[in-house]
Short mmCIF file of C-alpha atoms and ligand atoms in Angstrom, two decimals:
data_model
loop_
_atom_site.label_atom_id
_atom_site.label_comp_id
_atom_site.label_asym_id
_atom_site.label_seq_id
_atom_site.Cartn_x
_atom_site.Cartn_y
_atom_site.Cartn_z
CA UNK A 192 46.94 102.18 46.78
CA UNK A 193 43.88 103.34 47.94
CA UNK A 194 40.97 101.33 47.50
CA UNK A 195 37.38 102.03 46.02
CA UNK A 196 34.77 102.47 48.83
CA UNK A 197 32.88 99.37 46.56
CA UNK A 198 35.90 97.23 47.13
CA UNK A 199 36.69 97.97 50.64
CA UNK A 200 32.98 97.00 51.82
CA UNK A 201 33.47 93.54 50.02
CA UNK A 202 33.70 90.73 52.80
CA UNK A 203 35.93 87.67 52.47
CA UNK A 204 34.21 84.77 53.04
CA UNK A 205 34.99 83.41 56.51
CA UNK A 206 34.88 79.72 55.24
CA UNK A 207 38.01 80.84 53.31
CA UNK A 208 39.94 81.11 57.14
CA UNK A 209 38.77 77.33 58.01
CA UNK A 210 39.23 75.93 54.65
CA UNK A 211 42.87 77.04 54.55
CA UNK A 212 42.89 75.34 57.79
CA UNK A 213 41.67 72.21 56.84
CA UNK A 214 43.68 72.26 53.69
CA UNK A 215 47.08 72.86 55.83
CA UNK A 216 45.93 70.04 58.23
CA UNK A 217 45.44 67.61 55.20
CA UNK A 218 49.39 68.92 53.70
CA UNK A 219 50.89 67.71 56.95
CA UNK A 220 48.86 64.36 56.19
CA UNK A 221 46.09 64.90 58.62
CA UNK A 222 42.78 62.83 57.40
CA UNK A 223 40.17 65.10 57.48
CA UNK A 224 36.62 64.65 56.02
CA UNK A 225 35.41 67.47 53.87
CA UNK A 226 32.26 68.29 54.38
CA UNK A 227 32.36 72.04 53.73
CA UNK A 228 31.67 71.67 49.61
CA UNK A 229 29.36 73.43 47.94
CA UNK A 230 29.48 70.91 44.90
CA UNK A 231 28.38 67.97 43.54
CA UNK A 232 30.87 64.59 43.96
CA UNK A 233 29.99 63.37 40.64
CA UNK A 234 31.40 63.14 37.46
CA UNK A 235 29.44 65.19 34.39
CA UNK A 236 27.47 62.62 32.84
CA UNK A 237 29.64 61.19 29.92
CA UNK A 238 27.69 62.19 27.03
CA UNK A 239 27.31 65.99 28.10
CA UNK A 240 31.51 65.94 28.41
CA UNK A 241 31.73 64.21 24.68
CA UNK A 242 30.06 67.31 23.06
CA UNK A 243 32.46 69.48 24.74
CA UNK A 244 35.16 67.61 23.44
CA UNK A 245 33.07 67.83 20.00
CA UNK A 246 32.81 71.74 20.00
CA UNK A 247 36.58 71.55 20.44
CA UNK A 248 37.34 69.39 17.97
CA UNK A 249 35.01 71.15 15.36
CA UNK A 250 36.73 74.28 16.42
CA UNK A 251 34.01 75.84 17.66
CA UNK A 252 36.13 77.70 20.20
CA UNK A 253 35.54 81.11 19.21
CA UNK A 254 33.51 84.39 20.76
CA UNK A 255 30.04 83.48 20.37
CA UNK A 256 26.86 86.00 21.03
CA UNK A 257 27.34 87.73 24.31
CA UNK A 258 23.92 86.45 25.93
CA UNK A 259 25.02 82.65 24.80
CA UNK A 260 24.25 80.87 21.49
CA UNK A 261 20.26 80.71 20.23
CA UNK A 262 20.79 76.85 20.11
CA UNK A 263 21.45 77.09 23.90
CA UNK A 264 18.70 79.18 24.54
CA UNK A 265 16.41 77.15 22.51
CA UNK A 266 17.41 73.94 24.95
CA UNK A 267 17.02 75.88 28.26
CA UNK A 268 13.60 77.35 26.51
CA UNK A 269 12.95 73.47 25.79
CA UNK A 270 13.79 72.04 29.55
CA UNK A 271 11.52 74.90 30.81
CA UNK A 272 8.78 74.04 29.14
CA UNK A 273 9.01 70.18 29.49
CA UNK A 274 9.46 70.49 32.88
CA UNK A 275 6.93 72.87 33.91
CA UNK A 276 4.84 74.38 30.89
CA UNK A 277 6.59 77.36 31.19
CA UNK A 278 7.26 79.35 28.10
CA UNK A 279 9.43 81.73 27.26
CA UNK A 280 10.94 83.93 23.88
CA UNK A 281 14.49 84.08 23.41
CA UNK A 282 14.59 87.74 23.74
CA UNK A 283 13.68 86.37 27.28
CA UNK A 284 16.81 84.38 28.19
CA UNK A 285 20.53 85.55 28.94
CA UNK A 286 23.26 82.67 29.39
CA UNK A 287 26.32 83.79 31.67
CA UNK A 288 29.34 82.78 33.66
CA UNK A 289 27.47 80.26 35.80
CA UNK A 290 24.14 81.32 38.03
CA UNK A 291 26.57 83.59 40.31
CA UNK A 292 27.24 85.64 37.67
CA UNK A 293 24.00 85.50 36.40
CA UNK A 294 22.54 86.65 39.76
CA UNK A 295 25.82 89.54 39.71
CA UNK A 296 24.17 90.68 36.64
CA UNK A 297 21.16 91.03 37.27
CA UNK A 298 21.84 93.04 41.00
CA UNK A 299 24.21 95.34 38.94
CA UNK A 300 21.06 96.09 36.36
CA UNK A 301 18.34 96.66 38.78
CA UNK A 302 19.61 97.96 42.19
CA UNK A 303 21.26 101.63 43.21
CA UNK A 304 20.84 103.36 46.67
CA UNK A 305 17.71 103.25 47.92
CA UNK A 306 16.90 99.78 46.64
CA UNK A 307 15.76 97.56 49.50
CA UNK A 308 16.15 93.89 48.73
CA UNK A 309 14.17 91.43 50.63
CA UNK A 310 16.61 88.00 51.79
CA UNK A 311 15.30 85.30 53.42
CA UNK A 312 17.34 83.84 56.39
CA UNK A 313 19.22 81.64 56.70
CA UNK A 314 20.24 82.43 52.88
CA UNK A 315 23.35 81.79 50.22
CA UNK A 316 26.17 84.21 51.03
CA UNK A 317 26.81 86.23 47.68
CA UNK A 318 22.80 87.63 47.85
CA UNK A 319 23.59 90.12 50.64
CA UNK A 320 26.93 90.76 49.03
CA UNK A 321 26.09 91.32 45.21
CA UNK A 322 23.43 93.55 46.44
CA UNK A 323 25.98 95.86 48.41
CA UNK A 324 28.29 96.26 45.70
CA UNK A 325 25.40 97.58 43.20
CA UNK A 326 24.50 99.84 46.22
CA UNK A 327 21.57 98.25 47.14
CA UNK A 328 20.52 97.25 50.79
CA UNK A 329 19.72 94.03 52.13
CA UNK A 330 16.94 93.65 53.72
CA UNK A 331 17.09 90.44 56.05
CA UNK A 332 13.78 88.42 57.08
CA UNK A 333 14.74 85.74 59.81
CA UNK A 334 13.04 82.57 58.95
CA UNK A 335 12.75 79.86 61.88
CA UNK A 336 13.21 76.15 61.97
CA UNK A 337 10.38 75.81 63.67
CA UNK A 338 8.23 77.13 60.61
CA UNK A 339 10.29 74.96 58.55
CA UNK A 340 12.56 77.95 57.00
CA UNK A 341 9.50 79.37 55.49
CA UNK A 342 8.79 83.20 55.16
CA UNK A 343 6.42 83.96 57.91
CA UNK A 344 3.73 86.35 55.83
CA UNK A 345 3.22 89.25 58.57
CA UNK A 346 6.88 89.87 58.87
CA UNK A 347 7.38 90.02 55.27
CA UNK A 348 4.47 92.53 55.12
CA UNK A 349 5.98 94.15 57.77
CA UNK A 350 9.65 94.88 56.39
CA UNK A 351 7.93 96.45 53.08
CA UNK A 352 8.24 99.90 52.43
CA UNK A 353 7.79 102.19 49.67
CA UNK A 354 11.93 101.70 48.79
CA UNK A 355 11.64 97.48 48.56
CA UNK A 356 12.19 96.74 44.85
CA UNK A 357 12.64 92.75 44.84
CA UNK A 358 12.43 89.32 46.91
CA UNK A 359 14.74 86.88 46.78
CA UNK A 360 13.79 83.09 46.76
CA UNK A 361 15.91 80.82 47.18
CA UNK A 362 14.62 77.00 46.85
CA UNK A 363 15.38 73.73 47.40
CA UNK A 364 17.38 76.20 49.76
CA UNK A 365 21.25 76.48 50.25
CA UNK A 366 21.80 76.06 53.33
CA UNK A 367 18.76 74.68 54.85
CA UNK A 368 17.54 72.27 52.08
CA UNK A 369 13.93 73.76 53.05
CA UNK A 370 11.35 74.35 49.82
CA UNK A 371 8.14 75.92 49.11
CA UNK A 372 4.68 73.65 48.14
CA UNK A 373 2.64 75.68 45.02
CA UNK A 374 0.14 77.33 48.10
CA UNK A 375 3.03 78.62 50.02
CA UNK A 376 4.82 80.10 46.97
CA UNK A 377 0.99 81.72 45.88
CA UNK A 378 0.60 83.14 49.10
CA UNK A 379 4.11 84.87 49.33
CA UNK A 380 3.52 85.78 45.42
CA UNK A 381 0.53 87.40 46.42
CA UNK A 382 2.43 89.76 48.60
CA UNK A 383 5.18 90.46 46.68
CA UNK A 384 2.21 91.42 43.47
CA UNK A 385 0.28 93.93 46.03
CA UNK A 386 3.56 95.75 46.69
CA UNK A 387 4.97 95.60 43.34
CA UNK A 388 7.64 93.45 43.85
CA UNK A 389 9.87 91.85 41.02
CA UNK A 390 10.84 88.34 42.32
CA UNK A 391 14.20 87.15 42.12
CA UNK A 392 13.52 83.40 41.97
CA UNK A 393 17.06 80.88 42.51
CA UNK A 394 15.45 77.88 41.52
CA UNK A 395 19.63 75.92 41.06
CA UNK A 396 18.60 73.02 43.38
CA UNK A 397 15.22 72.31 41.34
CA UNK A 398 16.27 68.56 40.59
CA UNK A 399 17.94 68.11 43.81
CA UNK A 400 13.89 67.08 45.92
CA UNK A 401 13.26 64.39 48.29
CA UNK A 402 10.66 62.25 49.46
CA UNK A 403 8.20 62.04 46.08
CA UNK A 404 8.41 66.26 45.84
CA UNK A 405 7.60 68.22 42.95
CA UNK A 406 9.36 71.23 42.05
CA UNK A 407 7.44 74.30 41.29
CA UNK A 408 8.70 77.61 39.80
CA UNK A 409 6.98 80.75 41.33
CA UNK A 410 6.79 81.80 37.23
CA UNK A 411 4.27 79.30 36.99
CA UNK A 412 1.47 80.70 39.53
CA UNK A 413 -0.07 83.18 36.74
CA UNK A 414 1.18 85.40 34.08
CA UNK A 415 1.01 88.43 36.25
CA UNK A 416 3.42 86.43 38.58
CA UNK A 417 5.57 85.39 35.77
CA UNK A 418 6.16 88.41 33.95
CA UNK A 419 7.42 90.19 37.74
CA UNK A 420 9.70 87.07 38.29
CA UNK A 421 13.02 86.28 36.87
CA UNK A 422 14.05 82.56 36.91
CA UNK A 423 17.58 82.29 37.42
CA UNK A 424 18.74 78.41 37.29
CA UNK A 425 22.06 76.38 35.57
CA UNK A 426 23.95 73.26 34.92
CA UNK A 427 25.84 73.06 37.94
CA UNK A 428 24.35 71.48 40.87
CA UNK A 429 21.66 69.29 38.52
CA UNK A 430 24.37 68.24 35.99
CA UNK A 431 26.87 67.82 38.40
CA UNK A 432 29.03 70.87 36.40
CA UNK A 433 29.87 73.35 38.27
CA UNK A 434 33.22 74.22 36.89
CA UNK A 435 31.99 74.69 33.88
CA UNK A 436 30.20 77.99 34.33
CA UNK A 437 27.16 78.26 33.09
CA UNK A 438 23.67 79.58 34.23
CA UNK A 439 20.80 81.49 33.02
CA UNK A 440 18.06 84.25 33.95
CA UNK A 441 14.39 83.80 32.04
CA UNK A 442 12.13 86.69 32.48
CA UNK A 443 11.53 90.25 31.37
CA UNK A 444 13.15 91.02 28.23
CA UNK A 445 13.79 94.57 29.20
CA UNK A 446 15.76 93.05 32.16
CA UNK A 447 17.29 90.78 29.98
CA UNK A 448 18.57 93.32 27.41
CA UNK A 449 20.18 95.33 30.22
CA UNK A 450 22.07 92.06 31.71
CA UNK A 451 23.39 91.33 28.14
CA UNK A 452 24.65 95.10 27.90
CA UNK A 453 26.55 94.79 30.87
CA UNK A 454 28.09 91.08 29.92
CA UNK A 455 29.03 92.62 26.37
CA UNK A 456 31.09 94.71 28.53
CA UNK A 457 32.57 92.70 31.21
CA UNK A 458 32.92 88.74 30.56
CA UNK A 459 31.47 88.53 27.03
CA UNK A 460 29.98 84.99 25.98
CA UNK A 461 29.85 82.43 28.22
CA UNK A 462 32.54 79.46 27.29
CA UNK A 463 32.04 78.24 23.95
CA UNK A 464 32.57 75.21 25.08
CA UNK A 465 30.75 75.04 27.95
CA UNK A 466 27.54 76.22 26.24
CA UNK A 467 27.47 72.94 23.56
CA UNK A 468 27.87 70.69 27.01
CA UNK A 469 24.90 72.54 28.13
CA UNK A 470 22.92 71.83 25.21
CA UNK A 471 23.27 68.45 25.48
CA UNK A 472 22.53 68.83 29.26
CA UNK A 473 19.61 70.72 28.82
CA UNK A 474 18.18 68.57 25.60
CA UNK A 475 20.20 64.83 26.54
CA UNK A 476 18.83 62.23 28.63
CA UNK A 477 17.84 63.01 31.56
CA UNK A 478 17.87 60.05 33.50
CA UNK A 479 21.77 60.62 35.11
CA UNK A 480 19.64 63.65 37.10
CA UNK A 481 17.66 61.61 38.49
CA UNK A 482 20.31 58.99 39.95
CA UNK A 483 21.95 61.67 41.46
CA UNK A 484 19.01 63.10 42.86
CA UNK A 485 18.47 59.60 44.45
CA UNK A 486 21.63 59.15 45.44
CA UNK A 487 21.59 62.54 47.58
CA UNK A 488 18.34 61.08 49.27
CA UNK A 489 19.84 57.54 50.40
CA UNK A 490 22.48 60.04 51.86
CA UNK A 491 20.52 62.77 53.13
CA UNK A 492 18.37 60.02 54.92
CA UNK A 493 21.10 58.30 56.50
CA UNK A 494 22.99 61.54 57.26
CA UNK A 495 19.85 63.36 59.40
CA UNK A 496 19.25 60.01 61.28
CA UNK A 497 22.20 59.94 62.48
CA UNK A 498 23.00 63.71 63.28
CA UNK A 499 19.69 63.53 65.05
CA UNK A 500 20.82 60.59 67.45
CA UNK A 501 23.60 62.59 68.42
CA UNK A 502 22.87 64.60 71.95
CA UNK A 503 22.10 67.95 71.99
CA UNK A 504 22.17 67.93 68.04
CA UNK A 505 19.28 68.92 66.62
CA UNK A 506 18.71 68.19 62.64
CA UNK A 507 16.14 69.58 60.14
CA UNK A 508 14.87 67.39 57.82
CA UNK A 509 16.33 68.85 53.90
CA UNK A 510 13.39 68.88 51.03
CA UNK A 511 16.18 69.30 48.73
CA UNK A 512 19.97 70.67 47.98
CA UNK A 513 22.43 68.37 49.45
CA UNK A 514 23.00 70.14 52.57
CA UNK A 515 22.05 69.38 56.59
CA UNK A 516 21.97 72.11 58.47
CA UNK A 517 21.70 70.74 62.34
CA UNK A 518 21.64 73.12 65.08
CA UNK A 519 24.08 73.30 67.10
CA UNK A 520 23.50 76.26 70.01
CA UNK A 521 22.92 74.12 72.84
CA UNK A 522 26.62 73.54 72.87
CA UNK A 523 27.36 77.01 73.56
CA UNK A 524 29.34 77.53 76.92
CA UNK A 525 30.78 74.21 77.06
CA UNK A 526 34.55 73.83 77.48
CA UNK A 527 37.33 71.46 75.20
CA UNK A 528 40.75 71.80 76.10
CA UNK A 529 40.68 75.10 78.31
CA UNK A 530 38.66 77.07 74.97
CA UNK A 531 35.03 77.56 75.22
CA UNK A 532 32.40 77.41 72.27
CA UNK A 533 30.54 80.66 71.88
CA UNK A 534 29.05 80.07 68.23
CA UNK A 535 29.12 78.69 65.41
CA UNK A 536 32.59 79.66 64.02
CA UNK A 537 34.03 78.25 67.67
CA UNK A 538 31.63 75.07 66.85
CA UNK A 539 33.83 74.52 63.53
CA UNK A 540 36.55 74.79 64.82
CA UNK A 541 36.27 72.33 67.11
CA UNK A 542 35.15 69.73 65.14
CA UNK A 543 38.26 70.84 62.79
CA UNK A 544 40.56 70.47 66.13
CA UNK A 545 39.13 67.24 68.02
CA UNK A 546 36.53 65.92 64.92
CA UNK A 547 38.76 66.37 61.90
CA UNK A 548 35.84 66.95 59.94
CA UNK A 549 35.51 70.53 57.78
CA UNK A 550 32.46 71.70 58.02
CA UNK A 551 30.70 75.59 57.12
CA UNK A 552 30.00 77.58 60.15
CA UNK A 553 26.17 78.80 59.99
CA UNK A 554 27.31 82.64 60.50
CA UNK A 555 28.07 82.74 56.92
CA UNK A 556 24.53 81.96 56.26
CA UNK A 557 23.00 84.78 59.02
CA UNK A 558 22.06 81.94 61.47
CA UNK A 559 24.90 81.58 64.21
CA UNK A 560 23.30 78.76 65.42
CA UNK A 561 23.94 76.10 62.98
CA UNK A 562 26.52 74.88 61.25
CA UNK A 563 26.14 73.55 57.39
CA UNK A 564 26.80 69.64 56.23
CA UNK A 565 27.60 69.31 52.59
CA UNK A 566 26.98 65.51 52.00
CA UNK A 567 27.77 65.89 48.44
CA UNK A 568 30.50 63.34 48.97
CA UNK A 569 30.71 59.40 49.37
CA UNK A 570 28.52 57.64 52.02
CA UNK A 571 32.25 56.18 53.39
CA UNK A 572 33.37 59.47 54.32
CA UNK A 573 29.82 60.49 55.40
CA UNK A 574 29.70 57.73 57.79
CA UNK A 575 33.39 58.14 58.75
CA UNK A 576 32.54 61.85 59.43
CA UNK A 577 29.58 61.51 61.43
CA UNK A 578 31.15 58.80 63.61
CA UNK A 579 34.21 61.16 64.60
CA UNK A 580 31.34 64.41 65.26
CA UNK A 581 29.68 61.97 67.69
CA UNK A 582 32.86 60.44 69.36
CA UNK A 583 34.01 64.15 69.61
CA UNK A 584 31.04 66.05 71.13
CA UNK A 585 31.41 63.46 74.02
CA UNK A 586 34.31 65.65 75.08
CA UNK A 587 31.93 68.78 75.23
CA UNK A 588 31.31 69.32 79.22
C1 PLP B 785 25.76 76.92 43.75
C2 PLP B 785 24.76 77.99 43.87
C3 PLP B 785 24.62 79.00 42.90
C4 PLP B 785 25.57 79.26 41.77
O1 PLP B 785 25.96 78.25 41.02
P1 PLP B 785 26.87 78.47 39.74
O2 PLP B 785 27.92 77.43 39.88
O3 PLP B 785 27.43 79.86 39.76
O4 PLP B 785 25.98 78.25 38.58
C5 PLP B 785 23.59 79.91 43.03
N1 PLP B 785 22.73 79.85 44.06
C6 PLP B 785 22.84 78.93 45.02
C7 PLP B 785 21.86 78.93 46.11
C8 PLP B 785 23.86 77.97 44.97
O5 PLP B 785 23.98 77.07 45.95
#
């Protein structure tokens, strides 16, 4: 059967090649540390799983209102303004399958050809994707390490044109843990208000922050700035729930409306279920965030020490997320075993081959010389991982 152009330009993700591999490494009882996911290690905090396993007891297992329940949107209208003072209607907020979808929405509602959309690289995989399949185009702008990952002004100016409808921001970033400080984000809000930009802001890491940071949303920089920005966060990385599938936009209501038309006919209502946990995620005690959140930093610290004491590794330090992102290109042209590493998807598969550790080649993320370290996992294995990278780059010559 023939395919629809829209489907044939869809990518597989690459990752999905080496984590089959490390998958049918670990069947023929190969140890290998995993340090390729995306998610979490923890358990959801005990009292947000109890009022799922209310809602199902109580029955309340039924369709609900397409754009989530008004109780839901009252808590995520509640966390936002405890938080950060930010206030919003609920005409303003749409619940959907997780912040993916949410994001998937909101591309299908606003972008057709000639739509340019503004990405900052390195960046998560599905922005360049979702905005493809609406017809859209991406419109990379290369961040550097040096800078700190941080949108260098002049370029930005320099990609606009008269077809650029939106920015994306993306922080605590996935991959490169890097964030914005309230004068940075004013200064690249500024930019995006001149040109008329509406601001795509994927705020999911905004409890994950290190080292005493504060988080703050680009909505809160003036209303001008707020009502051109949609908020898109969710339960998943702060809650530690990211199977259950839920995340939120907050912004324009006319924006809003349109992403609830389209739900009404695709997924319908997020989980029923799902949406009382996030009530009592969003409204609960907050305090299991913050252990988390601490618990990522004792690991992050430990983690980018080490990867930095490795030769020829070269580590950022992460703001937030629970990701290091070392780079890894001055390995490129030495040998192991007769093959010779060219970039980053070579670099993975070595340290698949020789390390036994899974890691996330930085390709996926548009930066071929990195590679991504998800240290959402136990400080054992991170240790136990780190030690076998460092034993096996010896063999590099
Ligand atoms: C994990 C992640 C998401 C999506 O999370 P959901 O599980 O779909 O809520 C969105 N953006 C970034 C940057 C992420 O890392």
């Amino acid at each position: 059967m023939k395919l629809s152009a829209r489907a044939d330009k869809l990518r597989p993700s690459a990752t999905l090649a080496i984590t089959a591999k490390a998958k049918a490494l670990k069947a023929e009882g190969i140890d290998i540390v995993g340090f390729g996911a995306g998610e979490p290690d923890f358990d959801t905090p005990e009292n947000i799983k109890e009022e799922a396993v209310r809602a199902i007891k109580e029955g309340f297992t039924k369709y609900t209102a397409v754009g989530g329940i008004d109780e839901l949107k009252n808590a995520i209208i509640h966390r936002l303004k405890e938080d950060y003072g930010l206030k919003y209607e609920k005409s303003e907020i749409t619940v959907s399958c997780g912040a993916k979808h949410t994001l998937y929405n909101l591309s299908q509602v606003l972008f057709e050809e000639e739509d340019e959309v503004i990405i900052p690289s390195p960046y998560w995989v599905s922005y360049p994707e979702q905005i493809t399949l609406a017809g859209g185009t991406p419109i990379i702008i290369e961040t550097e390490e040096e800078n700190g990952f941080k949108i260098d002004l002049d370029k930005l100016k320099k990609l606009l044109t008269p077809k650029t409808k939106a920015l994306i921001l993306n922080y605590p970033s996935n991959p490169t843990g890097a964030t914005y400080g309230e004068d940075e984000l004013r200064e690249i809000a500024n930019v995006a208000m001149n040109s008329g930009l509406l601001i795509i802001s994927d705020e999911i890491y905004d409890k994950i922050l290190y080292d005493g940071l504060t988080h703050t949303p680009v909505a809160t920089l003036g209303e001008d700035v707020k009502k051109s920005t949609i908020l898109v966060n969710g339960v998943s990385k702060s809650y530690s729930m990211t199977g259950w599938r839920i995340g939120f936009a907050a912004g324009d209501k006319g924006i809003i409306g349109a992403m609830n038309n389209l739900q009404g006919q695709s997924t319908s209502n997020p989980v029923s279920i799902s949406q009382k946990a996030a009530i009592e995620a969003f409204q609960g005690p907050q305090d299991e965030v913050k252990r988390m959140s601490k618990e990522f930093e004792r690991r992050k610290n430990y983690i980018v020490k080490r990867l930095n004491e490795i030769p020829d590794f070269r580590c950022f330090n992460p703001q937030g997320a629970f990701y290091a992102f070392p780079n890894i290109s001055k390995f490129f042209g030495r040998k192991y075993n007769g093959k010779e590493i060219r970039n980053s998807l070579d670099f993975t598969e070595f340290l698949l081959e020789e390390a036994k550790v899974a890691v996330v080649p930085g390709a996926e993320f548009g930066s071929d010389n990195h590679i991504r370290i998800s240290y959402a996992t136990s400080m054992e294995e991170i240790k136990k991982g780190v030690d076998r990278i460092e034993k096996a780059v010896e063999k590099l010559k």
